[in-house]
Amino acid sequence: MTSRRGFIRAGLTTVGTLALRPFGLLPAMAQNTSNYRALVCVFLFGGNDSNNTVVPMDDTSFQAYTTLRGGLALPASQLTAPVLSVSGAPYSFHGKLPDLANLFGSKELAVVANVGSLVQPLTRAQYQQAQAPIPDNLFSHSDQQLQWQTSVAQGHSPTGWAGRAADYIAAQKINTSDFPVFLSVSGNVLEGTGASTQPVAVTPGQSLMLQGFNNSKGSQARLSALTTLLTADTGVSLVQAANQVMANSMADAQALTNALGKAPTLKTQFPKTSLGAQLHQVAQIMSVQSALGMSRQIFFCSLGGFDTHVSELETHNTLYPQVNDALIAFYQATQELGMAEQVTTFTESDFSRTFQPTTGDGSDHAWGSNQLVLGGAVSGGQIYGQFPTFELSGPNDADTRGRWIPTTAVDQYGATLASWFGIPDSALPSVFPNLANFPGAKLGFVG
Amino acid sequence: MKTLFVALAALVVSYGQTATPVMSDTAAARFLDQATWGPTPASIAQLQQMGIANWLQAQFAMNTSDLPNQPVIGPTGKPYTALADVQRAFFANALTQPDQLRQRVAFALSEIWVVSQLGGVQYAYAFPPYWRIFRDNAFGNYRDIIQAVTLNPAMGRYLNMANNNKADPSGRTSANENYARELLQLFTLGLTQLNADGTPVVDANNNPVPTYDEAVIPQMAKVFTGWTYPAAPKHKAGANNPPYYMGQMYAVEFNHDETQKSIFGGNVIPAGQTAEQDLQMTLDDLMNQPTMAPFVCEQLIQHLVTSNPSPAYIGRVSKVFLNDGNGVKGNLEAVITAILTDPEARAGDEPSAVTAGAATFGHLREPILFLAGILRGLNATLGNSSAIQMYAAQLGQDLFRAPSVFSYFSPQYRLPNGELAPEFQLQSTAAASFRADIVNRVLYGKLDASTKVDLSAFAAKAGDAGSLADSISYVFFHHAMPAAVTQQVEAAAEAQATALAKAQAALYVALTSSEYQVVQ
């Protein structure tokens, strides 16, 4: 692949040819849609209290939930009607997530319970007596976000797991285009940074194309000067880094604009929210995957505001409808495009929150969380992994407040997704370097 | 021409009695890019006349900027939440008010001590008083900032120290950990103990040593119990008042947890103290943590001067934080002086000198600095309907609306090669192309209905491409524009027909270049 991206590491000599490559030359060979697969991450920033996302409704669990969560316990009237899992156990979703509950019932949505960052499987005794390695800086937003995004729980990782998956896809020339495998509609994010590939970020509804140019001589001279300067080496690393981002932007802008010119108008109505706009943009880009030359893509969306130390119920009543409405619209759009089985959407979040409330009807930072996976290829209607025992200072509690020690690792969650996406077992260790620490690495919820 | 000017100026000085050598254009403009919202011909000349020491003294004495107070209730009878007037006033200050250094330092401090309208404080009237803490203490003492922010009701709302009552005696709830955790992690100590030069303290196995362990957080949460919002006018002062953002929070002792608390650094807050006593003792203990100096100083250096300061640079500034020379700890006037006059900050003032570390020196202009710098250099005036704040927002800096308490970008954000590059967290492909679009709009008159720029000084030089490039270099490149940039600026100018078009094209190429985006 003659990549026009990632030239900084390869040395600046390549940028000249890259930036000066005629715009608009795209691979003509279209991909077969049935071979297409995409992963779509929806990151819930701030640490979603997933204790209230999905609630086990068997008598023992629900009674413990109601007692221990106190002011945060949702009464049955604020939960969806219980849905039976494939194994016959009843679960309710937050009442503002009705469409997701329905997808669980129709087996198009799975729940992965108590998943979080780990170095290796860990018990309460090991944690409390410091007898086993644990992730760095637990309960810190910034650290736990990065551990979810990198699948590396100790030390600094310069790359994210989706970025490393993108490295594999690029190295194997699985896409016919060198358009980036990883596309964020929510800004820069480490999850998509690879060792040899760089993500692209798009603002929903806005072109990356530079404005203010026409075919006049003066205009072209200005563009030529800008483009030429991107190849200048002044020996300053930050300048080179800024040049790289701009060169990437210009290359990707042309490819994306050309492809989106052929995009069909989606009949599916997306909600007029930030997450709705992000997922609408993702659906539009997916609809032109063939013109873009992409058969494997990873997308990143996000919604913030989940750091509910106080007034959690009110906050969830604002945020969860946004999640529900955007996700169901997106799923319907993939059905409209005939791609529902080719697209798997999954949630991530910093951490879940203390089972025991704060004095202000909120909850503090915790650890293991429940995550949602939906799509036509998902073996839904099931709980993967295990819910914790709802007991403060109980077997799953890191301390005394219901900070659940994860029983499934981020590595396993990501590897299951990546495996379906097309990363072979032989390459999984390069994407998830600590996967071997977890027996039964893949969880089987998709693929 | 530049050499001639310097020589001439030196000659003039030599006739006077002053011993201070005149600063070169480059030295003056570089300093102003670190200490102001961007150099202008007038500010360069003023600094050259005054010299750094006198200029700093003048700046320390100045406090001219303000943000307008906002109504609590808007004209429709609903809470007034629109921030546009406050945001526009911030930019107007940046463009025209003379207390430039105070504004830069206050803004840097506000990026550490974040309160945001997103996820907490809805009312616009909360933000001007909160911002004044940093304006008024920019050259004051760091401990005063800690205390003022801790008791500020906007922070009380944002990180939930307001109405943080002690745990319910049944044990069904716990005190809220939010302010306790972020005060330590983000505002004062960070997660890892630091040596004075900013390098991590490591144990025998070479692992970093944490500044506190997890058991400290619930204890610190108890320290910060018992405070409530000030009572609103005509409202009775209660134990758990509703949010009101003027004035300071006050303590309600029966909501305060009086048990003993074991906090960071092995310190113990004894049982039986009042909320105020707990607070004062904890803040004193915080000031005694050796990690605070490098933790705070490195971030201030990153905001003003360079993303990757050497350990020696951090160490020199930390030493001043710990003792300003008069035995005072946390004196920000001394710290800012040390940051801006440090040999590492000033090493690039003589561009011909080969300076160590130059390849990793500098920082990307964050969006607000980028916008303000361009508009100041183009002698812009903002109108009442300026949309400047919306452009900043779209680049990732929506003033007073950071996405979380982690601010607009992380001081720990790194390039793939491992170098620190905080502002690059916002520099996505989308942001990069939008920056160029903003330059296009500024120069071709389409930024918004009321913002006006004055290109006449540049158009006047457009008869000769070299002179035009030199005039741009003087204002925007510390009169040291790299040859590669000069070449392209001239090429773009020469392809245009009119003087204005030449100035526009030359400025477009210059201001979109990465050599401008990164302050060297």
PDB file of C-alpha atoms in Angstrom, chain A residues 103 106-109 268 270 279 325-337 339-341 343 345 374-377:
ATOM      1  CA  LEU A 103     -33.768  -5.821  21.240  1.00  0.00           C
ATOM      2  CA  SER A 106     -35.571 -10.279  20.171  1.00  0.00           C
ATOM      3  CA  LYS A 107     -32.027 -11.560  20.740  1.00  0.00           C
ATOM      4  CA  GLU A 108     -30.360  -8.730  18.842  1.00  0.00           C
ATOM      5  CA  LEU A 109     -28.730  -7.250  21.941  1.00  0.00           C
ATOM      6  CA  THR A 268     -34.463   6.415   8.925  1.00  0.00           C
ATOM      7  CA  PHE A 270     -32.222  10.142  13.591  1.00  0.00           C
ATOM      8  CA  LEU A 279     -24.517   7.918  14.435  1.00  0.00           C
ATOM      9  CA  ASP A 325     -33.203   6.770  20.625  1.00  0.00           C
ATOM     10  CA  ALA A 326     -29.865   7.136  18.826  1.00  0.00           C
ATOM     11  CA  LEU A 327     -28.980   3.455  19.065  1.00  0.00           C
ATOM     12  CA  ILE A 328     -32.350   2.228  17.851  1.00  0.00           C
ATOM     13  CA  ALA A 329     -32.306   4.700  14.954  1.00  0.00           C
ATOM     14  CA  PHE A 330     -28.833   3.571  14.014  1.00  0.00           C
ATOM     15  CA  TYR A 331     -29.805  -0.085  14.170  1.00  0.00           C
ATOM     16  CA  GLN A 332     -32.812   0.622  11.969  1.00  0.00           C
ATOM     17  CA  ALA A 333     -30.571   2.477   9.527  1.00  0.00           C
ATOM     18  CA  THR A 334     -28.298  -0.562   9.233  1.00  0.00           C
ATOM     19  CA  GLN A 335     -31.423  -2.621   8.516  1.00  0.00           C
ATOM     20  CA  GLU A 336     -32.514  -0.097   5.896  1.00  0.00           C
ATOM     21  CA  LEU A 337     -29.066  -0.411   4.296  1.00  0.00           C
ATOM     22  CA  MET A 339     -26.166  -4.186   6.666  1.00  0.00           C
ATOM     23  CA  ALA A 340     -27.583  -5.119  10.051  1.00  0.00           C
ATOM     24  CA  GLU A 341     -25.605  -8.345  10.186  1.00  0.00           C
ATOM     25  CA  VAL A 343     -22.442  -3.973  11.851  1.00  0.00           C
ATOM     26  CA  THR A 345     -22.341  -1.710  17.954  1.00  0.00           C
ATOM     27  CA  LEU A 374     -26.151  -4.988  19.534  1.00  0.00           C
ATOM     28  CA  GLY A 375     -26.423  -5.955  15.897  1.00  0.00           C
ATOM     29  CA  GLY A 376     -27.712  -8.576  13.536  1.00  0.00           C
ATOM     30  CA  ALA A 377     -24.706 -10.822  14.143  1.00  0.00           C
TER      31      ALA A 377
END
